[in-house]
């Protein structure tokens, strides 16, 4: 009785291992295809200098400086503003602002609709409210897009902000 049961567990583990291996190799092949491209550049900009603890409007831009169309996954970027921790917000004392937004578990690989294309020598931008996902108190902060992860985007510039009370 134990043997047939063990056989089914072993078969299930082997089958699962083969599926994961296939997905990993597909991801590796996709990265190898894009390794010769100029990486997409990210830019974070301040929209307005009047910030409050509930409104910190910033602009996030992805630039394609290459001669070919490129794409990135919008997961873990401000293009999907209410899901995930993708910013680093450090105050003058070196303390990081607390992330309060939701985190999402994702199915890999990302579906086609999760990608945004950027035409050659063009850019895409979005505006988002940093205070929606982070506890922002009055004070001065340095803000960075963390980059990496499933988005494939690299860390960009930092911006300095001063936040007043409500």
mmCIF file of C-alpha atoms in Angstrom:
data_model
loop_
_atom_site.group_PDB
_atom_site.id
_atom_site.type_symbol
_atom_site.label_atom_id
_atom_site.label_comp_id
_atom_site.label_asym_id
_atom_site.label_seq_id
_atom_site.Cartn_x
_atom_site.Cartn_y
_atom_site.Cartn_z
ATOM 1 C CA UNK A 1 0.000 0.000 0.000
ATOM 2 C CA UNK A 2 2.853 2.385 0.785
ATOM 3 C CA UNK A 3 4.667 1.718 -2.499
ATOM 4 C CA UNK A 4 1.921 2.848 -4.916
ATOM 5 C CA UNK A 5 1.379 5.977 -2.849
ATOM 6 C CA UNK A 6 5.137 6.714 -2.865
ATOM 7 C CA UNK A 7 5.236 6.211 -6.617
ATOM 8 C CA UNK A 8 2.535 8.860 -7.145
ATOM 9 C CA UNK A 9 4.365 11.364 -4.926
ATOM 10 C CA UNK A 10 7.640 10.735 -6.759
ATOM 11 C CA UNK A 11 5.926 11.093 -10.157
ATOM 12 C CA UNK A 12 4.278 14.356 -9.072
ATOM 13 C CA UNK A 13 7.606 15.776 -7.869
ATOM 14 C CA UNK A 14 9.368 14.834 -11.112
ATOM 15 C CA UNK A 15 6.574 16.342 -13.194
ATOM 16 C CA UNK A 16 6.633 19.581 -11.161
ATOM 17 C CA UNK A 17 10.423 19.745 -11.434
ATOM 18 C CA UNK A 18 10.256 19.443 -15.225
ATOM 19 C CA UNK A 19 7.695 22.261 -15.468
ATOM 20 C CA UNK A 20 9.809 24.599 -13.335
ATOM 21 C CA UNK A 21 12.910 23.789 -15.333
ATOM 22 C CA UNK A 22 11.113 24.635 -18.576
ATOM 23 C CA UNK A 23 9.944 27.998 -17.241
ATOM 24 C CA UNK A 24 13.425 28.865 -15.969
ATOM 25 C CA UNK A 25 15.021 28.039 -19.330
ATOM 26 C CA UNK A 26 12.368 30.091 -21.171
ATOM 27 C CA UNK A 27 13.124 33.049 -18.908
ATOM 28 C CA UNK A 28 16.866 32.631 -19.440
ATOM 29 C CA UNK A 29 16.397 32.499 -23.218
ATOM 30 C CA UNK A 30 14.268 35.658 -23.127
ATOM 31 C CA UNK A 31 16.951 37.485 -21.126
ATOM 32 C CA UNK A 32 19.660 36.307 -23.521
ATOM 33 C CA UNK A 33 17.707 37.732 -26.472
ATOM 34 C CA UNK A 34 17.610 41.206 -24.906
ATOM 35 C CA UNK A 35 21.123 41.275 -23.440
ATOM 36 C CA UNK A 36 22.548 43.181 -26.443
ATOM 37 C CA UNK A 37 19.956 45.964 -26.165
ATOM 38 C CA UNK A 38 20.609 49.256 -24.435
ATOM 39 C CA UNK A 39 18.790 48.948 -21.090
ATOM 40 C CA UNK A 40 15.655 50.971 -20.588
ATOM 41 C CA UNK A 41 16.331 54.035 -18.449
ATOM 42 C CA UNK A 42 14.111 55.112 -15.546
ATOM 43 C CA UNK A 43 13.616 58.687 -14.365
ATOM 44 C CA UNK A 44 11.836 59.836 -11.257
ATOM 45 C CA UNK A 45 10.721 63.485 -11.154
ATOM 46 C CA UNK A 46 8.998 65.796 -8.725
ATOM 47 C CA UNK A 47 5.691 67.153 -10.074
ATOM 48 C CA UNK A 48 5.134 69.864 -7.462
ATOM 49 C CA UNK A 49 7.206 71.042 -4.513
ATOM 50 C CA UNK A 50 4.204 71.308 -2.153
ATOM 51 C CA UNK A 51 3.937 67.869 -0.572
ATOM 52 C CA UNK A 52 1.726 66.840 2.326
ATOM 53 C CA UNK A 53 1.611 63.601 4.285
ATOM 54 C CA UNK A 54 -1.287 62.375 2.124
ATOM 55 C CA UNK A 55 -0.169 63.731 -1.273
ATOM 56 C CA UNK A 56 3.291 63.166 -2.724
ATOM 57 C CA UNK A 57 2.801 63.311 -6.495
ATOM 58 C CA UNK A 58 5.772 62.059 -8.514
ATOM 59 C CA UNK A 59 6.330 61.255 -12.177
ATOM 60 C CA UNK A 60 7.971 58.022 -13.324
ATOM 61 C CA UNK A 61 9.303 57.761 -16.882
ATOM 62 C CA UNK A 62 10.804 54.837 -18.782
ATOM 63 C CA UNK A 63 12.993 55.865 -21.731
ATOM 64 C CA UNK A 64 14.091 53.690 -24.633
ATOM 65 C CA UNK A 65 17.350 55.074 -26.038
ATOM 66 C CA UNK A 66 17.847 52.120 -28.387
ATOM 67 C CA UNK A 67 16.954 51.699 -32.066
ATOM 68 C CA UNK A 68 14.489 48.873 -31.414
ATOM 69 C CA UNK A 69 11.160 48.500 -29.640
ATOM 70 C CA UNK A 70 11.630 47.307 -26.069
ATOM 71 C CA UNK A 71 9.200 46.253 -23.382
ATOM 72 C CA UNK A 72 9.082 45.898 -19.621
ATOM 73 C CA UNK A 73 6.717 44.280 -17.173
ATOM 74 C CA UNK A 74 4.603 46.877 -15.371
ATOM 75 C CA UNK A 75 4.560 44.755 -12.212
ATOM 76 C CA UNK A 76 6.568 46.356 -9.405
ATOM 77 C CA UNK A 77 6.533 49.773 -11.084
ATOM 78 C CA UNK A 78 4.420 52.924 -10.695
ATOM 79 C CA UNK A 79 2.559 51.864 -13.871
ATOM 80 C CA UNK A 80 0.704 49.514 -11.526
ATOM 81 C CA UNK A 81 0.708 51.985 -8.620
ATOM 82 C CA UNK A 82 -1.197 50.212 -5.883
ATOM 83 C CA UNK A 83 0.625 46.860 -5.812
ATOM 84 C CA UNK A 84 4.056 46.109 -4.440
ATOM 85 C CA UNK A 85 7.006 47.820 -2.823
ATOM 86 C CA UNK A 86 9.197 49.306 -5.538
ATOM 87 C CA UNK A 87 10.386 52.558 -3.969
ATOM 88 C CA UNK A 88 12.998 53.279 -1.339
ATOM 89 C CA UNK A 89 12.102 56.321 0.786
ATOM 90 C CA UNK A 90 14.729 57.323 3.347
ATOM 91 C CA UNK A 91 14.414 60.274 5.744
ATOM 92 C CA UNK A 92 17.282 62.505 6.963
ATOM 93 C CA UNK A 93 17.973 60.159 9.887
ATOM 94 C CA UNK A 94 18.386 57.201 7.510
ATOM 95 C CA UNK A 95 15.046 55.624 8.466
ATOM 96 C CA UNK A 96 13.028 54.043 5.666
ATOM 97 C CA UNK A 97 9.347 55.001 5.316
ATOM 98 C CA UNK A 98 7.049 52.101 6.137
ATOM 99 C CA UNK A 99 5.367 50.372 3.189
ATOM 100 C CA UNK A 100 1.626 50.037 3.878
ATOM 101 C CA UNK A 101 0.317 48.942 0.477
ATOM 102 C CA UNK A 102 -0.669 45.469 -0.682
ATOM 103 C CA UNK A 103 1.771 42.894 -2.007
ATOM 104 C CA UNK A 104 0.704 40.568 -4.820
ATOM 105 C CA UNK A 105 1.623 36.978 -5.527
ATOM 106 C CA UNK A 106 1.925 36.518 -9.270
ATOM 107 C CA UNK A 107 1.676 33.716 -11.756
ATOM 108 C CA UNK A 108 4.905 33.346 -13.696
ATOM 109 C CA UNK A 109 5.694 34.083 -16.422
ATOM 110 C CA UNK A 110 3.756 37.364 -16.611
ATOM 111 C CA UNK A 111 0.939 37.370 -19.195
ATOM 112 C CA UNK A 112 1.317 39.468 -22.340
ATOM 113 C CA UNK A 113 -0.993 42.221 -21.054
ATOM 114 C CA UNK A 114 1.440 42.838 -18.167
ATOM 115 C CA UNK A 115 4.017 44.353 -20.524
ATOM 116 C CA UNK A 116 4.353 47.904 -21.800
ATOM 117 C CA UNK A 117 6.145 48.548 -25.085
ATOM 118 C CA UNK A 118 8.388 51.553 -25.539
ATOM 119 C CA UNK A 119 9.107 52.639 -29.085
ATOM 120 C CA UNK A 120 12.705 53.423 -30.161
ATOM 121 C CA UNK A 121 13.932 56.797 -28.854
ATOM 122 C CA UNK A 122 10.629 57.340 -27.056
ATOM 123 C CA UNK A 123 9.329 57.156 -23.493
ATOM 124 C CA UNK A 124 6.265 56.333 -21.420
ATOM 125 C CA UNK A 125 5.336 58.166 -18.212
ATOM 126 C CA UNK A 126 2.912 57.943 -15.338
ATOM 127 C CA UNK A 127 2.118 60.067 -12.293
ATOM 128 C CA UNK A 128 1.511 58.429 -8.930
ATOM 129 C CA UNK A 129 0.931 59.355 -5.291
ATOM 130 C CA UNK A 130 3.724 57.946 -3.122
ATOM 131 C CA UNK A 131 1.654 58.573 0.032
ATOM 132 C CA UNK A 132 -0.933 55.944 -0.996
ATOM 133 C CA UNK A 133 1.421 53.030 -0.194
ATOM 134 C CA UNK A 134 3.884 54.475 2.314
ATOM 135 C CA UNK A 135 3.632 56.145 5.715
ATOM 136 C CA UNK A 136 4.981 59.620 4.993
ATOM 137 C CA UNK A 137 5.535 61.964 7.932
ATOM 138 C CA UNK A 138 6.600 65.615 7.760
ATOM 139 C CA UNK A 139 10.306 65.820 6.949
ATOM 140 C CA UNK A 140 12.894 65.559 4.195
ATOM 141 C CA UNK A 141 13.317 62.378 2.171
ATOM 142 C CA UNK A 142 15.402 60.840 -0.583
ATOM 143 C CA UNK A 143 13.295 58.727 -2.952
ATOM 144 C CA UNK A 144 14.604 56.041 -5.345
ATOM 145 C CA UNK A 145 12.952 53.542 -7.655
ATOM 146 C CA UNK A 146 14.426 50.221 -6.478
ATOM 147 C CA UNK A 147 14.351 48.552 -9.904
ATOM 148 C CA UNK A 148 15.051 44.961 -10.755
ATOM 149 C CA UNK A 149 12.666 42.175 -9.985
ATOM 150 C CA UNK A 150 10.121 41.069 -12.522
ATOM 151 C CA UNK A 151 9.918 44.509 -14.187
ATOM 152 C CA UNK A 152 13.407 44.155 -15.604
ATOM 153 C CA UNK A 153 13.990 47.885 -15.120
ATOM 154 C CA UNK A 154 17.120 49.190 -13.497
ATOM 155 C CA UNK A 155 17.411 51.586 -10.584
ATOM 156 C CA UNK A 156 17.364 55.183 -11.740
ATOM 157 C CA UNK A 157 17.941 58.614 -10.299
ATOM 158 C CA UNK A 158 16.959 59.784 -6.834
ATOM 159 C CA UNK A 159 14.845 62.784 -5.935
ATOM 160 C CA UNK A 160 14.853 64.851 -2.745
ATOM 161 C CA UNK A 161 11.519 65.939 -1.317
ATOM 162 C CA UNK A 162 10.327 67.930 1.689
ATOM 163 C CA UNK A 163 6.965 66.928 3.120
ATOM 164 C CA UNK A 164 4.835 69.291 5.216
ATOM 165 C CA UNK A 165 1.928 68.294 7.451
ATOM 166 C CA UNK A 166 -1.557 67.713 6.052
#
